[in-house]
Coordinates of C-alpha atoms in Angstrom, one line a residue:
M268 CA -0.1 0.0 0.1
E269 CA 1.9 3.0 -1.2
D270 CA 2.1 6.0 1.7
F271 CA 1.1 9.3 -1.4
R272 CA -0.6 8.3 -4.5
I273 CA -2.3 11.0 -7.6
E274 CA -5.4 9.8 -9.4
H275 CA -5.7 12.0 -12.3
R276 CA -9.8 11.6 -13.5
Y277 CA -11.4 12.6 -15.9
N278 CA -15.3 11.5 -17.7
A279 CA -17.5 13.0 -20.2
S280 CA -20.2 10.9 -19.2
S281 CA -21.7 8.4 -16.6
F282 CA -19.4 8.7 -12.7
K283 CA -20.8 8.4 -9.3
L284 CA -19.5 7.3 -5.8
E285 CA -21.2 5.0 -3.6
R286 CA -20.8 5.7 -0.5
H287 CA -18.1 4.1 1.3
Y288 CA -14.8 5.4 3.0
E289 CA -10.7 3.8 3.1
N290 CA -8.0 4.8 6.0
V291 CA -6.5 7.4 4.2
Y292 CA -6.6 11.3 4.2
Q293 CA -7.9 12.5 0.8
V294 CA -7.9 16.0 -0.5
L295 CA -10.1 16.7 -3.6
M296 CA -9.6 19.3 -6.3
V297 CA -11.9 19.7 -9.0
T298 CA -10.8 21.7 -12.1
R299 CA -13.8 20.8 -14.3
G300 CA -18.0 20.0 -13.5
R301 CA -20.1 19.9 -10.7
L302 CA -20.7 17.6 -8.4
R303 CA -22.9 16.9 -5.2
Y304 CA -20.4 15.5 -2.5
T305 CA -22.0 14.6 0.6
V306 CA -19.4 13.3 3.6
G307 CA -21.5 11.7 5.9
D308 CA -24.7 14.1 6.7
K309 CA -23.2 16.6 4.8
A310 CA -23.2 17.5 1.0
Y311 CA -21.7 20.0 -0.7
E312 CA -22.0 21.4 -4.6
V313 CA -18.3 22.0 -5.3
Q314 CA -16.9 22.5 -9.4
R315 CA -13.1 24.8 -9.6
G316 CA -12.1 27.2 -6.9
G317 CA -13.8 24.1 -4.3
I318 CA -10.9 21.6 -2.0
I319 CA -12.9 19.2 -0.9
V320 CA -10.7 17.8 2.8
L321 CA -11.7 14.1 3.9
N322 CA -10.8 12.7 7.5
T323 CA -9.4 8.6 7.7
L324 CA -12.8 6.9 8.0
E325 CA -14.8 9.5 6.6
E326 CA -18.3 8.4 3.8
H327 CA -18.6 9.8 1.6
E328 CA -19.9 9.4 -1.8
L329 CA -19.7 11.6 -4.9
E330 CA -22.6 12.8 -8.2
V331 CA -21.7 14.9 -10.8
L332 CA -24.3 17.2 -11.1
E333 CA -22.3 19.3 -14.7
Y334 CA -20.0 17.6 -17.3
P335 CA -17.4 17.4 -18.2
Y336 CA -16.3 15.8 -14.9
E337 CA -12.3 16.5 -14.6
R338 CA -10.3 16.4 -11.0
Y339 CA -7.1 15.4 -8.9
L340 CA -7.2 13.2 -6.0
I341 CA -4.4 12.9 -3.7
R342 CA -4.5 9.7 -1.4
I343 CA -2.2 9.7 1.9
Q344 CA -1.4 7.7 4.4
P345 CA -1.5 8.6 7.8
D346 CA 1.5 7.9 9.4
Y347 CA 3.5 8.9 5.7
F348 CA 1.2 12.6 6.5
Q349 CA 1.6 13.0 10.6
H350 CA 5.4 12.2 9.4
E351 CA 5.9 14.8 6.5
V352 CA 3.3 17.0 8.4
K353 CA 4.3 17.0 12.1
Y354 CA 2.6 20.1 14.0
P355 CA -1.6 19.5 14.6
E356 CA -2.7 22.7 13.5
V357 CA -1.9 22.9 10.5
I358 CA -3.2 19.6 9.3
A359 CA -6.4 20.9 12.0
A360 CA -9.0 20.1 9.0
F361 CA -8.3 16.3 8.8
I362 CA -8.9 16.1 12.7
K363 CA -11.2 18.4 14.1
R364 CA -15.0 18.0 13.7
P365 CA -17.0 20.1 15.0
P366 CA -20.9 20.0 14.3
N367 CA -20.7 23.3 12.2
F368 CA -17.0 21.8 10.5
S369 CA -16.8 22.2 6.4
H370 CA -15.7 19.7 4.5
L371 CA -14.7 22.5 1.6
L372 CA -12.4 25.5 1.6
H373 CA -12.5 27.6 -0.9
V374 CA -9.8 30.2 -1.5
S375 CA -9.0 33.0 -3.5
E376 CA -8.8 32.3 -7.1
P377 CA -4.9 33.5 -7.1
I378 CA -4.7 30.6 -4.1
W379 CA -5.7 28.0 -5.9
N380 CA -3.9 28.1 -9.2
F381 CA -0.7 28.4 -7.0
L382 CA -2.5 24.7 -4.9
Y383 CA -3.0 23.0 -8.5
D384 CA 0.2 24.2 -9.6
I385 CA 1.7 22.4 -6.3
V386 CA -0.1 19.4 -7.5
L387 CA 0.6 19.8 -11.3
E388 CA 4.1 19.0 -9.2
M389 CA 3.4 16.2 -7.6
E390 CA 1.4 13.9 -9.6
R391 CA 5.2 15.3 -12.5
E392 CA 6.9 13.6 -9.7
Y393 CA 4.8 10.7 -8.5
T394 CA 4.7 9.7 -12.4
A395 CA 9.0 10.0 -12.6
R396 CA 10.0 8.5 -9.6
K397 CA 13.1 9.8 -10.0
K398 CA 15.4 9.4 -6.9
Y399 CA 14.5 11.1 -4.0
W400 CA 10.9 11.5 -5.8
E401 CA 9.6 11.3 -2.0
L402 CA 11.3 13.8 0.3
Y403 CA 10.3 16.4 -3.0
V404 CA 7.0 14.7 -2.5
G405 CA 6.9 15.5 1.4
A406 CA 8.0 19.2 0.6
N407 CA 5.1 20.3 -1.7
L408 CA 2.5 18.8 1.1
R409 CA 3.8 20.9 3.5
R410 CA 3.9 23.2 1.4
M411 CA 0.2 23.4 0.3
F412 CA -1.1 22.2 3.7
I413 CA 0.6 25.5 5.3
V414 CA -0.9 27.8 2.4
I415 CA -4.9 26.2 3.2
Y416 CA -3.8 26.7 7.0
R417 CA -3.1 30.2 6.0
E418 CA -5.7 31.0 3.6
C419 CA -8.1 29.6 6.0
A420 CA -7.4 30.2 9.0
D421 CA -11.4 31.0 9.8
V422 CA -11.9 27.0 9.8
M423 CA -8.6 25.8 10.5
A424 CA -7.4 27.6 13.5
M425 CA -10.5 27.1 14.7
R426 CA -10.1 26.6 18.5
V427 CA -6.6 25.1 18.0
G428 CA -5.3 24.2 20.9
N429 CA -4.1 21.6 23.1
S430 CA -6.9 19.5 22.6
V431 CA -5.9 19.2 19.0
T432 CA -2.5 18.0 20.0
V433 CA -4.6 15.1 22.5
A434 CA -6.2 14.0 19.6
Y435 CA -4.2 14.1 17.3
N436 CA -1.6 11.9 19.9
I437 CA -4.6 9.5 20.3
M438 CA -4.8 9.6 16.8
N439 CA -1.5 8.2 15.9
Y440 CA -1.4 5.4 18.9
I441 CA -4.2 3.8 17.9
E442 CA -3.4 4.1 14.2
H443 CA -0.5 1.9 15.3
H444 CA -2.0 -0.2 17.8
F445 CA -5.4 -1.3 16.4
T446 CA -4.9 -4.6 15.9
E447 CA -3.6 -5.8 19.1
P448 CA -6.2 -5.8 22.1
L449 CA -7.0 -1.7 22.9
T450 CA -9.0 -0.2 25.9
V451 CA -9.6 2.9 26.8
D452 CA -7.2 2.6 29.5
Q453 CA -4.4 0.7 27.9
I454 CA -4.6 3.7 25.8
A455 CA -5.0 6.7 28.2
D456 CA -1.4 4.5 30.6
A457 CA 0.0 4.2 27.0
L458 CA -0.5 8.6 26.9
F459 CA -0.1 9.2 30.7
L460 CA -3.1 10.8 30.4
N461 CA -6.5 10.5 32.8
K462 CA -8.8 8.6 30.3
N463 CA -12.1 10.1 30.9
H464 CA -10.0 13.3 29.2
I465 CA -9.1 12.1 26.6
A466 CA -11.9 10.0 25.2
H467 CA -14.0 13.5 25.8
V468 CA -11.7 15.2 23.9
F469 CA -11.6 12.8 21.6
K470 CA -14.8 12.8 20.9
E471 CA -14.8 16.5 21.0
E472 CA -12.4 17.2 18.7
T473 CA -12.5 14.3 15.8
G474 CA -16.1 13.1 16.6
Y475 CA -15.3 9.6 16.9
S476 CA -15.9 8.1 20.3
L477 CA -12.4 6.2 21.0
M478 CA -13.3 2.6 21.0
G479 CA -15.5 3.5 17.6
Y480 CA -13.1 4.7 16.1
V481 CA -10.7 1.8 17.1
I482 CA -13.8 -0.2 15.4
A483 CA -13.6 1.3 12.2
L484 CA -10.3 1.1 11.5
R485 CA -10.7 -2.7 12.2
I486 CA -13.5 -3.0 10.0
N487 CA -12.0 -1.3 7.7
R488 CA -8.4 -3.0 7.8
A489 CA -10.5 -6.5 7.3
K490 CA -12.8 -5.1 4.4
L491 CA -9.4 -4.8 2.7
F492 CA -8.2 -7.7 3.4
L493 CA -10.8 -10.1 2.5
S494 CA -11.6 -7.9 -0.7
K495 CA -8.0 -7.8 -2.0
S496 CA -6.7 -11.2 -0.1
D497 CA -7.4 -14.7 -0.1
R498 CA -6.1 -14.5 4.0
S499 CA -9.0 -17.2 5.2
I500 CA -12.0 -14.9 7.2
T501 CA -10.2 -16.6 10.8
E502 CA -6.8 -15.3 9.9
I503 CA -8.7 -11.6 8.8
A504 CA -10.3 -11.7 11.9
V505 CA -6.9 -12.5 14.3
G506 CA -5.1 -10.1 12.0
C507 CA -7.5 -7.6 12.4
G508 CA -7.4 -7.5 16.1
Y509 CA -9.8 -10.2 17.2
D510 CA -9.6 -13.2 18.9
D511 CA -13.5 -13.9 19.0
F512 CA -14.6 -15.1 14.9
A513 CA -18.4 -15.0 16.2
Y514 CA -17.9 -11.6 17.7
F515 CA -16.4 -10.1 14.1
S516 CA -18.5 -11.2 12.2
R517 CA -21.4 -9.5 14.0
Q518 CA -19.0 -5.9 13.9
F519 CA -18.2 -6.6 10.9
K520 CA -22.2 -6.9 10.2
K521 CA -23.1 -4.7 11.4
A522 CA -20.8 -2.1 10.3
T523 CA -21.3 -3.4 6.2
G524 CA -24.6 -4.7 6.4
L525 CA -22.6 -8.4 4.2
T526 CA -21.2 -10.8 6.6
P527 CA -17.5 -11.7 5.6
T528 CA -18.2 -13.8 3.7
A529 CA -20.7 -12.2 1.6
Y530 CA -18.6 -8.9 1.2
R531 CA -15.5 -11.3 -0.2
K532 CA -17.9 -12.3 -2.6
K533 CA -19.4 -9.4 -3.5
Y534 CA -16.5 -7.4 -3.3
A535 CA -13.3 -9.6 -4.2
N536 CA -10.7 -8.3 -6.7
E537 CA -12.9 -4.6 -7.4
S538 CA -11.3 -1.6 -7.3
A539 CA -12.3 1.3 -5.1
G540 CA -13.5 4.5 -7.6
S541 CA -12.9 7.6 -6.5

């Protein structure tokens, strides 16, 4: 699984993205057309000049309203992103989810054009894969999000403080340990924080309960293994942090509406579009 991926899509007609989620950070820049982008229960109309930012595991769907449709999509693995852009306040748009948060960011036309040039530069590096291309991309990611942070201060800087840093550290810890047995007490002990405090802060900042986030990561990993590997379902359950197969099956069906076996049959070898 690549740390960073950038995709260019052009459709003259008939494109729709069904509701799904992924365990990556995503940035969508539309260059032509108009679309309705729904994230959770929020719907946005997006065209050139708008930028959609998605946190890990946010359910989303897309309907094109006006063709031709053209976009660039950046997918960034959490570990890589947290290593390259280390400051929680700069990536607050990927962490904070207060009730009035907007996934659609607006910038002025000169700034949008500047960000678009950065995206094209990253695409060239990603495609050519010359020596040190990862470092080049990482530098451009920092440039991109510093500019977004500066230009969208009303969104990005809203209530940014110690709570965002705490939520960021919790998220980072869970990302590295969600395949292991985890409890709120263990997370609190590992971070030397009070369990009630971290539970409140995480929910307030991200919209997830601590264990809800753990479960979502596990189910997303299971979906990936079911559709992209020939591992047995029991192996997948264990590899996703479940030692009780029946419990895994119940949680999986609750999250997806399908049993693991039915999910594998339906989605095996399919590539998710975006």
